[in-house]
mmCIF file of C-alpha atoms in Angstrom:
data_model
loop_
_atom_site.group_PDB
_atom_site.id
_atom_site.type_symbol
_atom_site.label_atom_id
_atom_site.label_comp_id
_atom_site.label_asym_id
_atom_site.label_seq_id
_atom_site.Cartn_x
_atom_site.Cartn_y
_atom_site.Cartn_z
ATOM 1 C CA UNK A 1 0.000 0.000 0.000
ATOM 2 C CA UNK A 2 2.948 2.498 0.638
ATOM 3 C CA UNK A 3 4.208 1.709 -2.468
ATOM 4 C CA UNK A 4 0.741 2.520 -4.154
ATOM 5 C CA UNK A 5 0.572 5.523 -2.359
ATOM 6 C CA UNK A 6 4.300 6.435 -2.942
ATOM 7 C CA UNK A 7 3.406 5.836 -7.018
ATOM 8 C CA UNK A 8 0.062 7.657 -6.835
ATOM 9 C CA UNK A 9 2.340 11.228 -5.233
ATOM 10 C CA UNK A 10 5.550 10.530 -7.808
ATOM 11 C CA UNK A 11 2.479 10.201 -10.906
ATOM 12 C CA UNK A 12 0.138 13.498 -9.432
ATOM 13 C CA UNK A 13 3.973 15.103 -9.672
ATOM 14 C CA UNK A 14 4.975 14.379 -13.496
ATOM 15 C CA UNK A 15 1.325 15.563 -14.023
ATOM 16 C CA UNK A 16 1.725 18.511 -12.066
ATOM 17 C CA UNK A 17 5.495 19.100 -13.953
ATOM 18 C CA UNK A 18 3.691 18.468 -17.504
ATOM 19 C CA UNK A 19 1.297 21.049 -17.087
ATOM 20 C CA UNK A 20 3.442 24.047 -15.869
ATOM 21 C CA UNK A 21 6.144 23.272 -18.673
ATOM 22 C CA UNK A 22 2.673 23.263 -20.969
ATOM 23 C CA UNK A 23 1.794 26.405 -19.504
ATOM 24 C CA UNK A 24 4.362 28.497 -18.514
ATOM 25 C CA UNK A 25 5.115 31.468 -20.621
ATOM 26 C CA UNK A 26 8.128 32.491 -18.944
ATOM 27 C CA UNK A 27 9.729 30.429 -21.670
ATOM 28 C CA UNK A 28 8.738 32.930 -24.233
ATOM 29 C CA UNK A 29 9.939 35.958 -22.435
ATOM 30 C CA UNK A 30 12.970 36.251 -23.726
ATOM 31 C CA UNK A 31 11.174 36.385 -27.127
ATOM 32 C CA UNK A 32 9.333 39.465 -26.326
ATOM 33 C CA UNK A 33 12.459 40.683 -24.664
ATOM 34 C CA UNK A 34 14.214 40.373 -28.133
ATOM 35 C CA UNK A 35 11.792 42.229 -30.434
ATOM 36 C CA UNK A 36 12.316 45.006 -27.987
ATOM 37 C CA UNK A 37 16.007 45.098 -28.224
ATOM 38 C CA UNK A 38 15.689 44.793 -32.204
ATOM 39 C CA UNK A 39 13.208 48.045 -32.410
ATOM 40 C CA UNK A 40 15.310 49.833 -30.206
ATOM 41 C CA UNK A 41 18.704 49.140 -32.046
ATOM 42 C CA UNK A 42 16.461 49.750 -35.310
ATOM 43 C CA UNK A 43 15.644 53.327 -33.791
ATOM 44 C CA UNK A 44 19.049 54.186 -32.460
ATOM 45 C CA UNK A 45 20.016 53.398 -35.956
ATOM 46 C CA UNK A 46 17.740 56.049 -37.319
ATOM 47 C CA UNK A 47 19.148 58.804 -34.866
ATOM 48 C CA UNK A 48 22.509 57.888 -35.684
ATOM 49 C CA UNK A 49 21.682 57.960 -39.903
ATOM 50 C CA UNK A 50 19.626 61.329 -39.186
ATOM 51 C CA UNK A 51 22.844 63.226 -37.322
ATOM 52 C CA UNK A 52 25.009 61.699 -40.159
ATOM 53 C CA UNK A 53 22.760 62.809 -43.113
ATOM 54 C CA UNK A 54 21.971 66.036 -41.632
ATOM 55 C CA UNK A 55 25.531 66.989 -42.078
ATOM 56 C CA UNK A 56 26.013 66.192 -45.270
ATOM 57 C CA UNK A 57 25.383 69.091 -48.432
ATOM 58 C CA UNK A 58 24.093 65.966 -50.730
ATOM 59 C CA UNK A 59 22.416 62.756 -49.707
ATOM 60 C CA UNK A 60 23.482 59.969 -51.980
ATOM 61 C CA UNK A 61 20.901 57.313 -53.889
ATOM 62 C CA UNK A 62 22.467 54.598 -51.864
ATOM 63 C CA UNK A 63 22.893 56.307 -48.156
ATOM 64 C CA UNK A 64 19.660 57.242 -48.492
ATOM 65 C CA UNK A 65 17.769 54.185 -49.515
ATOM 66 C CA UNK A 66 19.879 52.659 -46.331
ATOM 67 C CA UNK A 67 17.928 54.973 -44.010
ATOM 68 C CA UNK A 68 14.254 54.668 -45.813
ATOM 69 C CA UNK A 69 15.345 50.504 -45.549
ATOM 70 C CA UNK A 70 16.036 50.444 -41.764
ATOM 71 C CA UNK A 71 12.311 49.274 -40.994
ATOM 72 C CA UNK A 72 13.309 45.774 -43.035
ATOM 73 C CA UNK A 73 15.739 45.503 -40.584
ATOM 74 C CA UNK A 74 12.926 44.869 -37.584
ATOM 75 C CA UNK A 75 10.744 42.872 -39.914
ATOM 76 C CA UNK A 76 13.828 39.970 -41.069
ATOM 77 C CA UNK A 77 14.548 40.191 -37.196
ATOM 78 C CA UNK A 78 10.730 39.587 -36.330
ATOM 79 C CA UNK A 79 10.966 36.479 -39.239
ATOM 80 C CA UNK A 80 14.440 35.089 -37.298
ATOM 81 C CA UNK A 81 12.565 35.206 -33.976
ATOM 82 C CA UNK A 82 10.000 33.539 -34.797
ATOM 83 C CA UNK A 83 11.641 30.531 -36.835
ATOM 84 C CA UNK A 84 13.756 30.312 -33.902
ATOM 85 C CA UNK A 85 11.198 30.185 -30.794
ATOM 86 C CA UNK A 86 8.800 27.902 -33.183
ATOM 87 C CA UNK A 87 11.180 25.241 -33.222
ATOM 88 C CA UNK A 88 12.254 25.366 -30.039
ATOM 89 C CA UNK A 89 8.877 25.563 -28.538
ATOM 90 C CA UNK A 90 7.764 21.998 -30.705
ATOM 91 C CA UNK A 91 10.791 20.406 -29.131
ATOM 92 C CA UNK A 92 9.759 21.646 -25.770
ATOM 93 C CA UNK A 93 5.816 20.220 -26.584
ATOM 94 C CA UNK A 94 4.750 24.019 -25.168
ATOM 95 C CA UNK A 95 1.606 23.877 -27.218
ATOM 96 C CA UNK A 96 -0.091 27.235 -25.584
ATOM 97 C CA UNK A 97 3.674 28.785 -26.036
ATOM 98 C CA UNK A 98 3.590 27.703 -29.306
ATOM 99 C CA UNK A 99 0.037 29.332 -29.858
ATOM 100 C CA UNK A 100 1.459 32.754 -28.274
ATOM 101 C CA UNK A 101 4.580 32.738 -30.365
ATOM 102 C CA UNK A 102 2.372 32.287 -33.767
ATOM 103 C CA UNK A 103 0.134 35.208 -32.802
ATOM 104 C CA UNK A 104 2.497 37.656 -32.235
ATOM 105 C CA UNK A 105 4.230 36.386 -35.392
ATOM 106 C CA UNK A 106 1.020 37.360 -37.524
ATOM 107 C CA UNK A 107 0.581 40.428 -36.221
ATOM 108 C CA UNK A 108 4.266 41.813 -35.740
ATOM 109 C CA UNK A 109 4.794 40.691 -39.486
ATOM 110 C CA UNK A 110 1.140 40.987 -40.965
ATOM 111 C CA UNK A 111 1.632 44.849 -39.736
ATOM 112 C CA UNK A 112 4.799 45.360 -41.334
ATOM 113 C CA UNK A 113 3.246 43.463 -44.249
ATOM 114 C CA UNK A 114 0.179 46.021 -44.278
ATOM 115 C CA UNK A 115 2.878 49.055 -43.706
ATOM 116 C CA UNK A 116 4.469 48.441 -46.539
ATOM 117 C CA UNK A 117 1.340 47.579 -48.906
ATOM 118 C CA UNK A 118 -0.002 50.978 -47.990
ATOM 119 C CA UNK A 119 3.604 52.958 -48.849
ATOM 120 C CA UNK A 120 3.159 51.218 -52.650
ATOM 121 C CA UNK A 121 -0.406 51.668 -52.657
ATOM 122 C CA UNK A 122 -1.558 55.119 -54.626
ATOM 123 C CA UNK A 123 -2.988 57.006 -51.584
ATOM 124 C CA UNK A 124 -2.598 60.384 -50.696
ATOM 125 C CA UNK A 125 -0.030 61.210 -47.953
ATOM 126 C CA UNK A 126 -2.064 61.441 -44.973
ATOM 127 C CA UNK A 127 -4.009 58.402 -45.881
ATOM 128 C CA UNK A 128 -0.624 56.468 -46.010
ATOM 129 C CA UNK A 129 0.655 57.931 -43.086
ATOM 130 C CA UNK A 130 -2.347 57.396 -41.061
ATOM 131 C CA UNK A 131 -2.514 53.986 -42.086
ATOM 132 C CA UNK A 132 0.846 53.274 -40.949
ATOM 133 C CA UNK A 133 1.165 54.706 -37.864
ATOM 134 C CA UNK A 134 -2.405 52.985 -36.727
ATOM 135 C CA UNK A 135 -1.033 49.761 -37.893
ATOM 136 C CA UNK A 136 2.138 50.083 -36.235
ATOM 137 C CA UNK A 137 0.453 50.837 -32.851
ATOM 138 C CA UNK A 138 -2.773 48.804 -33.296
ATOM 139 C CA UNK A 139 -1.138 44.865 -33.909
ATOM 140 C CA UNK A 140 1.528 44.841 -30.494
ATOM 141 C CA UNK A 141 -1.329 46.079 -28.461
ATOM 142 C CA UNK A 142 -3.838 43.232 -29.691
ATOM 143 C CA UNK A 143 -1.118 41.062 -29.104
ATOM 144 C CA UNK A 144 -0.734 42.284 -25.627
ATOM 145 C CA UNK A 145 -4.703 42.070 -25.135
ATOM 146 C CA UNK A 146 -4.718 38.599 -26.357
ATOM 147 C CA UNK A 147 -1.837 37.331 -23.945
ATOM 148 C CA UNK A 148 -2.944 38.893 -20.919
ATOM 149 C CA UNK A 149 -6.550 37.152 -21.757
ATOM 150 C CA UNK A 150 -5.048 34.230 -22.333
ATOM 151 C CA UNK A 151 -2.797 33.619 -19.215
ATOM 152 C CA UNK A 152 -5.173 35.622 -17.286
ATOM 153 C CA UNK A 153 -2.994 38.592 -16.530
ATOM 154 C CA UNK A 154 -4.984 41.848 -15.087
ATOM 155 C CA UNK A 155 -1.495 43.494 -15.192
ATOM 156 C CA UNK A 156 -1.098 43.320 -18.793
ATOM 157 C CA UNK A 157 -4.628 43.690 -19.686
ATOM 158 C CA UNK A 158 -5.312 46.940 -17.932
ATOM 159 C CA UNK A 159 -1.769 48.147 -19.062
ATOM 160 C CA UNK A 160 -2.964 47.545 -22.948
ATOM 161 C CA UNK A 161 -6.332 49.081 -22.141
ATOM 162 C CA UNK A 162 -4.723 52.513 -20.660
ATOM 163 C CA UNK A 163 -2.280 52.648 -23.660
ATOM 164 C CA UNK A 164 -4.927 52.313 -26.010
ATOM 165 C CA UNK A 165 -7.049 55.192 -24.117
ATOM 166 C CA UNK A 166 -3.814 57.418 -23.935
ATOM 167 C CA UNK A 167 -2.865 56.571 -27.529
ATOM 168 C CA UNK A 168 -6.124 58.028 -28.400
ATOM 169 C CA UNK A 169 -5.667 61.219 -26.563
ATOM 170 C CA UNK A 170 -2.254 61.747 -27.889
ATOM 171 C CA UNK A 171 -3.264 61.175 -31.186
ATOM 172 C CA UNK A 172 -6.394 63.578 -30.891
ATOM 173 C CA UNK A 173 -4.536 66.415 -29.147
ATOM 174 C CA UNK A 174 -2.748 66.421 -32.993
ATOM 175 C CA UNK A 175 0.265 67.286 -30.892
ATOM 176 C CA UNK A 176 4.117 67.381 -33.068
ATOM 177 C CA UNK A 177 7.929 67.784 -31.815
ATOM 178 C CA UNK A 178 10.368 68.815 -34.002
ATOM 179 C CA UNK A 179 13.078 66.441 -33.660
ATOM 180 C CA UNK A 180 15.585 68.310 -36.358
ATOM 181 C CA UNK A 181 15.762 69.211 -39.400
ATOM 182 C CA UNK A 182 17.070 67.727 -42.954
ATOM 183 C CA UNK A 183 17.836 69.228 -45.903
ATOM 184 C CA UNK A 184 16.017 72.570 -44.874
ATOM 185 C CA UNK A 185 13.160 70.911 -43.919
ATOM 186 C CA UNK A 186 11.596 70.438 -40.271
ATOM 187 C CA UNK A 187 11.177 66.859 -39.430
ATOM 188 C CA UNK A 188 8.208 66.567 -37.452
ATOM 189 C CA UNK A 189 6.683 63.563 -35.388
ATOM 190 C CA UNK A 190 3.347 63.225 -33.880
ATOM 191 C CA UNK A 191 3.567 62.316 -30.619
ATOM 192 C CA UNK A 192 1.725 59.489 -30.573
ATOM 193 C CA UNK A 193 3.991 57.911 -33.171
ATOM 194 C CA UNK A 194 6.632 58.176 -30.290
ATOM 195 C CA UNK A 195 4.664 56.299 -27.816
ATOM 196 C CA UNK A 196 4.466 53.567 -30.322
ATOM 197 C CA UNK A 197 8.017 53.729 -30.677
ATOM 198 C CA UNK A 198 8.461 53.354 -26.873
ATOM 199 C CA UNK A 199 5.872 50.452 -26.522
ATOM 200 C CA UNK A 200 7.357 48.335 -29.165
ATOM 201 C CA UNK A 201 10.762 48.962 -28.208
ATOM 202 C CA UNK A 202 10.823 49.805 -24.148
ATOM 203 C CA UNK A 203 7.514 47.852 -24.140
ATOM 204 C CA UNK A 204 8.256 44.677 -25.295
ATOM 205 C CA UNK A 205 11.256 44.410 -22.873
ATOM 206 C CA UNK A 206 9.262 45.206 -19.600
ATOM 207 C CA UNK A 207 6.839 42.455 -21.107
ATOM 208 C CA UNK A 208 9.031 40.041 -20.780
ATOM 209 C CA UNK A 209 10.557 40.863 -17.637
ATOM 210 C CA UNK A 210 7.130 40.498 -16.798
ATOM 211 C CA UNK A 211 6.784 37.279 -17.846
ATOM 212 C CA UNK A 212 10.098 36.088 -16.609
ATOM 213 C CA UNK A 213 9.427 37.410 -13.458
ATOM 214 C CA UNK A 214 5.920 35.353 -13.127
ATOM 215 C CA UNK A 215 7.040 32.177 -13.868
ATOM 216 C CA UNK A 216 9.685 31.725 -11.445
ATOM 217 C CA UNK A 217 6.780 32.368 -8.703
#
């Protein structure tokens, strides 16, 4: 009987083991951790091309291509990430992981998809500009919706709902900074654009610290 009993505890154990390793997202966190450190080497990169160009008399083809090209950069690093946490997560048999990973996937790269459909697409400037800019800001925060429903986080939840409330004032206060100037022309950004920026970048990375954080409760 005490080696039923003994069998029964060591069986109720690998079942308990099976489901947290099935369930715990702290195994993606260093995922969401990564896209942030890719957005925000993408954006230093712009800063640093923007000082550099705003030097210079005449912008080559070539140099300046390189700075309209920088988004790609984010989008083959999106494309790496996932390939990467895909297979490692169907080794791991981390199906709700797995579920989370393809998700983001869709979105992060659907939106850069959609970005870039609307830049080739014949519509006026505003149209494409307000188009992107949504887009940008609209997929990472249904991502973050759709996690924090999913694992049943209020943290994350309510965090996504105030963004998208303060996103919405930003955006109708129609507010710009001037952030320099190139070629004699003001460059302008809205400043909702910049809290974008700061979500997907600073964002992602307190996400995952986040998620780290909760599964080594």
């Amino acid at each position: 009987m005490q080696n039923v009993a003994e069998a029964i505890e060591e069986v109720n154990l690998i079942k308990k083991v099976i489901d947290r390793t099935q369930n715990d997202f702290s195994r993606i966190a260093s995922f969401f951790i990564s896209i942030g450190v890719i957005n925000t080497v993408t954006y230093l990169m712009y800063v640093i091309l923007f000082q550099i160009i705003k030097g210079m008399e005449h912008v080559g083809y070539s140099f300046w291509m390189l700075f309209r090209g920088l988004n790609y950069i984010s989008v083959l690093g999106y494309i790496v990430l996932v390939f990467i946490y895909r297979r490692k997560l169907k080794n791991r048999n981390n199906a709700l992981s797995l579920s989370m990973i393809n998700i983001w996937g869709t979105l992060l790269i659907g939106g850069e998809a959609f970005r870039i459909f609307f830049s080739a697409v014949n519509f006026g400037k505003q149209d494409v500009y307000f188009y992107q800019k949504t887009l940008t800001f609209l997929f990472p925060v249904i991502g973050c919706l759709v996690l924090g429903f999913v694992i049943q986080d209020k943290l994350i939840q309510w965090a996504a709902f105030l963004i998208v409330i303060l996103y919405m004032l930003l955006s109708g206060m129609g507010i710009e900074i001037k952030v320099g100037s190139m070629l004699g022309n003001n460059v302008n950004v809205g400043i909702g654009s910049i809290l974008t920026g700061i979500i997907v970048s600073a964002g992602m990375i307190l996400l995952g610290i986040h998620l780290k954080r909760k599964g080594e409760r």
